[in-house]
PDB file of C-alpha atoms in Angstrom:
ATOM      1  CA  MET A   1       0.000   0.000   0.000  1.00  0.00           C
ATOM      2  CA  ASN A   2       1.065   3.531  -0.583  1.00  0.00           C
ATOM      3  CA  ASP A   3       1.771   5.220   2.763  1.00  0.00           C
ATOM      4  CA  ARG A   4       2.414   8.717   1.451  1.00  0.00           C
ATOM      5  CA  GLY A   5       0.824  11.929   2.633  1.00  0.00           C
ATOM      6  CA  ALA A   6      -2.034  13.636   0.854  1.00  0.00           C
ATOM      7  CA  SER A   7       0.025  16.665  -0.183  1.00  0.00           C
ATOM      8  CA  LYS A   8       3.553  17.468  -1.338  1.00  0.00           C
ATOM      9  CA  GLY A   9       4.182  19.130   2.015  1.00  0.00           C
ATOM     10  CA  ALA A  10       3.177  15.956   3.849  1.00  0.00           C
ATOM     11  CA  VAL A  11       5.498  13.878   1.658  1.00  0.00           C
ATOM     12  CA  PHE A  12       8.422  16.223   2.347  1.00  0.00           C
ATOM     13  CA  ALA A  13       7.668  16.271   6.085  1.00  0.00           C
ATOM     14  CA  LYS A  14       7.617  12.474   6.204  1.00  0.00           C
ATOM     15  CA  ALA A  15      10.883  12.268   4.249  1.00  0.00           C
ATOM     16  CA  ALA A  16      12.511  14.734   6.665  1.00  0.00           C
ATOM     17  CA  LYS A  17      11.313  12.705   9.669  1.00  0.00           C
ATOM     18  CA  ASN A  18      12.643   9.472   8.130  1.00  0.00           C
ATOM     19  CA  ARG A  19      15.984  11.172   7.433  1.00  0.00           C
ATOM     20  CA  ASP A  20      16.165  12.302  11.071  1.00  0.00           C
ATOM     21  CA  ILE A  21      15.416   8.781  12.329  1.00  0.00           C
ATOM     22  CA  PHE A  22      17.991   7.280   9.932  1.00  0.00           C
ATOM     23  CA  ASN A  23      20.704   9.751  10.982  1.00  0.00           C
ATOM     24  CA  THR A  24      19.991   9.314  14.699  1.00  0.00           C
ATOM     25  CA  VAL A  25      20.253   5.516  14.509  1.00  0.00           C
ATOM     26  CA  LEU A  26      23.406   5.789  12.380  1.00  0.00           C
ATOM     27  CA  LEU A  27      25.051   8.085  14.961  1.00  0.00           C
ATOM     28  CA  LEU A  28      24.005   5.835  17.850  1.00  0.00           C
ATOM     29  CA  ALA A  29      25.368   2.729  16.086  1.00  0.00           C
ATOM     30  CA  LYS A  30      28.707   4.484  15.550  1.00  0.00           C
ATOM     31  CA  ALA A  31      28.823   5.748  19.144  1.00  0.00           C
ATOM     32  CA  ALA A  32      28.065   2.248  20.468  1.00  0.00           C
ATOM     33  CA  ARG A  33      30.777   0.813  18.197  1.00  0.00           C
ATOM     34  CA  LEU A  34      28.517  -1.977  17.058  1.00  0.00           C
ATOM     35  CA  PRO A  35      30.259  -4.714  15.084  1.00  0.00           C
ATOM     36  CA  LYS A  36      30.163  -4.650  11.300  1.00  0.00           C
ATOM     37  CA  ASN A  37      29.757  -7.217   8.540  1.00  0.00           C
ATOM     38  CA  LEU A  38      27.718  -9.701  10.561  1.00  0.00           C
ATOM     39  CA  GLU A  39      25.907 -12.385   8.616  1.00  0.00           C
ATOM     40  CA  LYS A  40      22.538 -12.231  10.415  1.00  0.00           C
ATOM     41  CA  VAL A  41      20.958 -10.268  13.246  1.00  0.00           C
ATOM     42  CA  ALA A  42      17.537  -9.876  14.806  1.00  0.00           C
ATOM     43  CA  VAL A  43      16.463  -6.288  15.443  1.00  0.00           C
ATOM     44  CA  GLN A  44      13.438  -5.681  17.646  1.00  0.00           C
ATOM     45  CA  LEU A  45      11.942  -2.261  18.291  1.00  0.00           C
ATOM     46  CA  HIS A  46      10.817  -1.456  21.847  1.00  0.00           C
ATOM     47  CA  TYR A  47       8.556   1.480  22.660  1.00  0.00           C
ATOM     48  CA  LEU A  48       7.680   2.961  26.033  1.00  0.00           C
ATOM     49  CA  PRO A  49       4.875   5.472  25.337  1.00  0.00           C
ATOM     50  CA  LYS A  50       4.020   8.504  27.468  1.00  0.00           C
ATOM     51  CA  ASP A  51       0.700   6.952  28.526  1.00  0.00           C
ATOM     52  CA  ASN A  52      -1.201   3.674  28.346  1.00  0.00           C
ATOM     53  CA  ARG A  53      -3.672   4.429  25.590  1.00  0.00           C
ATOM     54  CA  ARG A  54      -4.463   1.533  23.274  1.00  0.00           C
ATOM     55  CA  ARG A  55      -1.828   1.213  20.531  1.00  0.00           C
ATOM     56  CA  ASP A  56      -1.133  -1.270  17.756  1.00  0.00           C
ATOM     57  CA  THR A  57       2.374  -2.510  17.046  1.00  0.00           C
ATOM     58  CA  ASP A  58       1.576  -2.146  13.323  1.00  0.00           C
ATOM     59  CA  ASN A  59       1.744   1.625  13.712  1.00  0.00           C
ATOM     60  CA  LEU A  60       5.425   1.430  14.672  1.00  0.00           C
ATOM     61  CA  THR A  61       6.397  -0.101  11.333  1.00  0.00           C
ATOM     62  CA  ALA A  62       6.767   3.243   9.557  1.00  0.00           C
ATOM     63  CA  SER A  63       9.264   4.414  12.198  1.00  0.00           C
ATOM     64  CA  ALA A  64      11.126   1.104  12.167  1.00  0.00           C
ATOM     65  CA  LYS A  65      11.955   1.085   8.427  1.00  0.00           C
ATOM     66  CA  PRO A  66      14.528   3.926   8.514  1.00  0.00           C
ATOM     67  CA  MET A  67      16.030   2.332  11.643  1.00  0.00           C
ATOM     68  CA  TYR A  68      16.602  -0.958   9.818  1.00  0.00           C
ATOM     69  CA  ASP A  69      18.006   0.882   6.800  1.00  0.00           C
ATOM     70  CA  ALA A  70      20.447   2.818   8.995  1.00  0.00           C
ATOM     71  CA  LEU A  71      21.887  -0.389  10.454  1.00  0.00           C
ATOM     72  CA  SER A  72      22.435  -2.146   7.111  1.00  0.00           C
ATOM     73  CA  ALA A  73      25.305  -1.422   4.730  1.00  0.00           C
ATOM     74  CA  ALA A  74      22.858  -0.933   1.864  1.00  0.00           C
ATOM     75  CA  GLY A  75      21.190   1.993   3.632  1.00  0.00           C
ATOM     76  CA  THR A  76      18.548   3.811   1.623  1.00  0.00           C
ATOM     77  CA  GLY A  77      20.112   3.888  -1.822  1.00  0.00           C
ATOM     78  CA  LYS A  78      20.805   7.599  -1.360  1.00  0.00           C
ATOM     79  CA  GLN A  79      22.718   7.220   1.898  1.00  0.00           C
ATOM     80  CA  ALA A  80      24.902   4.341   3.083  1.00  0.00           C
ATOM     81  CA  GLY A  81      24.044   2.724   6.382  1.00  0.00           C
ATOM     82  CA  TYR A  82      26.263   1.586   9.243  1.00  0.00           C
ATOM     83  CA  GLY A  83      27.139  -1.867   7.907  1.00  0.00           C
ATOM     84  CA  LEU A  84      26.001  -4.101  10.772  1.00  0.00           C
ATOM     85  CA  VAL A  85      24.759  -6.487   8.066  1.00  0.00           C
ATOM     86  CA  PRO A  86      24.943  -6.240   4.253  1.00  0.00           C
ATOM     87  CA  ASP A  87      21.213  -5.562   3.803  1.00  0.00           C
ATOM     88  CA  ASP A  88      18.016  -5.416   5.845  1.00  0.00           C
ATOM     89  CA  ASP A  89      16.420  -8.207   3.817  1.00  0.00           C
ATOM     90  CA  HIS A  90      15.124 -11.420   5.406  1.00  0.00           C
ATOM     91  CA  LEU A  91      18.418 -13.210   4.774  1.00  0.00           C
ATOM     92  CA  HIS A  92      20.389 -10.819   6.974  1.00  0.00           C
ATOM     93  CA  MET A  93      17.938  -9.204   9.387  1.00  0.00           C
ATOM     94  CA  ALA A  94      15.048 -10.757  11.292  1.00  0.00           C
ATOM     95  CA  LYS A  95      12.507  -8.188  12.454  1.00  0.00           C
ATOM     96  CA  PRO A  96      10.344  -9.570  15.261  1.00  0.00           C
ATOM     97  CA  GLU A  97       7.143  -7.705  16.068  1.00  0.00           C
ATOM     98  CA  PRO A  98       7.771  -4.486  18.035  1.00  0.00           C
ATOM     99  CA  VAL A  99       7.130  -4.503  21.786  1.00  0.00           C
ATOM    100  CA  ILE A 100       5.017  -1.793  23.422  1.00  0.00           C
ATOM    101  CA  HIS A 101       5.833  -1.531  27.125  1.00  0.00           C
ATOM    102  CA  HIS A 102       3.402  -0.500  29.852  1.00  0.00           C
ATOM    103  CA  HIS A 103       4.006   3.051  31.070  1.00  0.00           C
ATOM    104  CA  HIS A 104       4.444   3.645  34.797  1.00  0.00           C
ATOM    105  CA  LYS A 105       4.145   7.097  36.346  1.00  0.00           C
ATOM    106  CA  GLY A 106       7.439   8.991  36.217  1.00  0.00           C
ATOM    107  CA  GLN A 107       8.910   7.049  33.281  1.00  0.00           C
ATOM    108  CA  GLN A 108      10.155   9.029  30.319  1.00  0.00           C
ATOM    109  CA  PRO A 109       8.804   7.875  26.936  1.00  0.00           C
ATOM    110  CA  ARG A 110      11.453   6.334  24.707  1.00  0.00           C
ATOM    111  CA  MET A 111      12.235   3.916  21.900  1.00  0.00           C
ATOM    112  CA  TRP A 112      15.142   1.534  21.662  1.00  0.00           C
ATOM    113  CA  LEU A 113      16.363  -1.322  19.528  1.00  0.00           C
ATOM    114  CA  GLU A 114      17.369  -4.715  20.843  1.00  0.00           C
ATOM    115  CA  ILE A 115      19.919  -6.287  18.512  1.00  0.00           C
ATOM    116  CA  THR A 116      20.746  -9.972  18.766  1.00  0.00           C
ATOM    117  CA  THR A 117      23.338 -11.721  16.641  1.00  0.00           C
ATOM    118  CA  GLU A 118      22.285 -15.021  15.170  1.00  0.00           C
ATOM    119  CA  THR A 119      24.766 -17.849  14.828  1.00  0.00           C
ATOM    120  CA  PRO A 120      24.605 -19.632  11.440  1.00  0.00           C
ATOM    121  CA  GLN A 121      23.282 -23.198  11.652  1.00  0.00           C
TER     122      GLN A 121
END
């Protein structure tokens, strides 16, 4: 399905947001000195929202895509990624369903990625 905005402005705003997400994950991967050139990893998105309203994990998919791109060497086609794995395809990156955590009073909302290396069989 086409997940673009209704106007040119909406398309540009979404592209800018995706670029920001991509660049943030790329900087965090570099700062964490993650390994490079792994054969296969599992990357799971975790989200702690600001409240406990009903949410679907499906809605996190749009935010997750630029995160996966930033970790792979292939990147977006316009910008190279970190190089954790060669590509974010199913052969190199498993993407389990995102986890939405229950918010407790006083917790700051946040997102994080849990990255697990997979040993070849």
